[in-house]
PDB file of C-alpha atoms and ligand atoms in Angstrom:
ATOM      1  CA  MET A   1     -70.221 -66.661  14.628  1.00  0.00           C
ATOM      2  CA  MET A   2     -70.721 -69.671  17.216  1.00  0.00           C
ATOM      3  CA  ILE A   3     -70.451 -72.369  14.567  1.00  0.00           C
ATOM      4  CA  ASP A   4     -66.865 -70.767  13.568  1.00  0.00           C
ATOM      5  CA  LYS A   5     -65.662 -71.156  17.644  1.00  0.00           C
ATOM      6  CA  LEU A   6     -67.238 -74.782  17.878  1.00  0.00           C
ATOM      7  CA  LEU A   7     -64.859 -75.329  14.352  1.00  0.00           C
ATOM      8  CA  HIS A   8     -62.385 -73.601  15.857  1.00  0.00           C
ATOM      9  CA  ARG A   9     -61.690 -71.885  12.634  1.00  0.00           C
ATOM     10  CA  LYS A  10     -59.410 -68.392  11.844  1.00  0.00           C
ATOM     11  CA  GLU A  11     -61.129 -65.025  10.464  1.00  0.00           C
ATOM     12  CA  ASP A  12     -60.879 -66.376   7.349  1.00  0.00           C
ATOM     13  CA  GLY A  13     -62.542 -69.303   8.210  1.00  0.00           C
ATOM     14  CA  ARG A  14     -60.197 -71.961   8.093  1.00  0.00           C
ATOM     15  CA  ILE A  15     -59.723 -74.057  11.431  1.00  0.00           C
ATOM     16  CA  ARG A  16     -56.412 -73.509  12.807  1.00  0.00           C
ATOM     17  CA  ASP A  17     -53.448 -75.864  12.432  1.00  0.00           C
ATOM     18  CA  ARG A  18     -53.096 -76.033  16.423  1.00  0.00           C
ATOM     19  CA  ASP A  19     -56.854 -76.509  16.956  1.00  0.00           C
ATOM     20  CA  LEU A  20     -56.862 -80.264  18.266  1.00  0.00           C
ATOM     21  CA  VAL A  21     -59.625 -81.850  16.024  1.00  0.00           C
ATOM     22  CA  CYS A  22     -59.590 -85.281  17.561  1.00  0.00           C
ATOM     23  CA  ARG A  23     -60.121 -85.564  21.025  1.00  0.00           C
ATOM     24  CA  CYS A  24     -60.323 -89.155  20.784  1.00  0.00           C
ATOM     25  CA  MET A  25     -56.681 -89.343  18.940  1.00  0.00           C
ATOM     26  CA  GLY A  26     -55.352 -86.121  20.203  1.00  0.00           C
ATOM     27  CA  VAL A  27     -54.934 -84.718  16.610  1.00  0.00           C
ATOM     28  CA  ARG A  28     -54.104 -81.706  15.538  1.00  0.00           C
ATOM     29  CA  ALA A  29     -55.776 -80.073  12.434  1.00  0.00           C
ATOM     30  CA  GLY A  30     -52.069 -79.571  11.336  1.00  0.00           C
ATOM     31  CA  GLN A  31     -50.951 -83.313  11.543  1.00  0.00           C
ATOM     32  CA  VAL A  32     -54.279 -83.351   9.634  1.00  0.00           C
ATOM     33  CA  ARG A  33     -53.105 -81.772   6.345  1.00  0.00           C
ATOM     34  CA  ALA A  34     -49.378 -82.554   6.831  1.00  0.00           C
ATOM     35  CA  CYS A  35     -51.041 -86.112   6.113  1.00  0.00           C
ATOM     36  CA  ILE A  36     -53.305 -85.077   3.454  1.00  0.00           C
ATOM     37  CA  ARG A  37     -50.580 -83.219   1.859  1.00  0.00           C
ATOM     38  CA  GLN A  38     -48.351 -86.944   1.896  1.00  0.00           C
ATOM     39  CA  GLY A  39     -50.772 -88.435  -0.510  1.00  0.00           C
ATOM     40  CA  ASN A  40     -54.130 -89.965   1.982  1.00  0.00           C
ATOM     41  CA  THR A  41     -56.713 -87.794   0.599  1.00  0.00           C
ATOM     42  CA  THR A  42     -59.514 -89.176   1.333  1.00  0.00           C
ATOM     43  CA  LEU A  43     -61.235 -89.954   4.564  1.00  0.00           C
ATOM     44  CA  GLU A  44     -60.121 -93.547   5.112  1.00  0.00           C
ATOM     45  CA  ALA A  45     -57.023 -92.926   4.820  1.00  0.00           C
ATOM     46  CA  LEU A  46     -56.528 -90.291   7.047  1.00  0.00           C
ATOM     47  CA  GLU A  47     -58.672 -92.735   9.704  1.00  0.00           C
ATOM     48  CA  ALA A  48     -56.239 -95.615   8.989  1.00  0.00           C
ATOM     49  CA  LYS A  49     -52.942 -92.978   9.102  1.00  0.00           C
ATOM     50  CA  LEU A  50     -54.047 -91.253  12.050  1.00  0.00           C
ATOM     51  CA  GLY A  51     -57.296 -92.940  13.848  1.00  0.00           C
ATOM     52  CA  VAL A  52     -59.467 -89.906  13.930  1.00  0.00           C
ATOM     53  CA  MET A  53     -62.973 -90.907  14.005  1.00  0.00           C
ATOM     54  CA  SER A  54     -62.220 -94.224  15.005  1.00  0.00           C
ATOM     55  CA  ALA A  55     -63.652 -93.642  18.644  1.00  0.00           C
ATOM     56  CA  CYS A  56     -66.334 -92.213  19.020  1.00  0.00           C
ATOM     57  CA  GLY A  57     -66.633 -90.735  15.691  1.00  0.00           C
ATOM     58  CA  PHE A  58     -67.464 -87.079  16.291  1.00  0.00           C
ATOM     59  CA  CYS A  59     -64.654 -85.396  14.843  1.00  0.00           C
ATOM     60  CA  GLU A  60     -65.789 -86.401  11.326  1.00  0.00           C
ATOM     61  CA  TYR A  61     -67.408 -83.384  10.727  1.00  0.00           C
ATOM     62  CA  LYS A  62     -63.962 -81.332  11.448  1.00  0.00           C
ATOM     63  CA  ILE A  63     -61.807 -83.534   9.542  1.00  0.00           C
ATOM     64  CA  ARG A  64     -63.828 -83.579   6.513  1.00  0.00           C
ATOM     65  CA  ARG A  65     -63.784 -79.485   6.758  1.00  0.00           C
ATOM     66  CA  VAL A  66     -59.246 -79.923   6.906  1.00  0.00           C
ATOM     67  CA  LEU A  67     -59.747 -82.475   3.964  1.00  0.00           C
ATOM     68  CA  GLU A  68     -62.493 -80.224   2.270  1.00  0.00           C
ATOM     69  CA  GLU A  69     -59.856 -76.700   2.614  1.00  0.00           C
ATOM     70  CA  GLU A  70     -56.872 -78.530   2.161  1.00  0.00           C
ATOM     71  CA  LEU A  71     -58.110 -80.103  -1.614  1.00  0.00           C
ATOM     72  CA  ALA A  72     -59.760 -76.624  -1.759  1.00  0.00           C
ATOM     73  CA  GLN A  73     -56.419 -75.367  -1.844  1.00  0.00           C
ATOM     74  CA  THR A  74     -54.366 -77.709  -3.756  1.00  0.00           C
ATOM     75  CA  VAL A  75     -56.699 -77.283  -6.146  1.00  0.00           C
ATOM     76  CA  ASN A  76     -56.514 -73.248  -6.582  1.00  0.00           C
ATOM     77  CA  SER A  77     -52.891 -73.081  -5.848  1.00  0.00           C
TER      78      SER A  77
HETATM   79  S1  FES B 101     -62.954 -87.489  18.414  1.00  0.00           S
HETATM   80 FE1  FES B 101     -62.021 -88.265  16.993  1.00  0.00          FE
HETATM   81  S2  FES B 101     -62.323 -90.634  17.366  1.00  0.00           S
HETATM   82 FE2  FES B 101     -63.451 -89.436  18.972  1.00  0.00          FE
END
């Protein structure tokens, strides 16, 4: 429960699109998902496109989580 709050997960376990996942760059989960759908399917590509993880780096676990969720959804659909 507490980790869900820290990760801003919805009840279904997914991080909400409106949640800020990188505070340094002001990037929300929905922006990360859109970028993944445009073919940026690695952490390195997301960093290059959005700047996430490029300052303090604290957001890496959130970006990784969004990427894993999005890739899993792609495989399962
Ligand atoms: S929170 Fe993303 S680089 Fe600092």
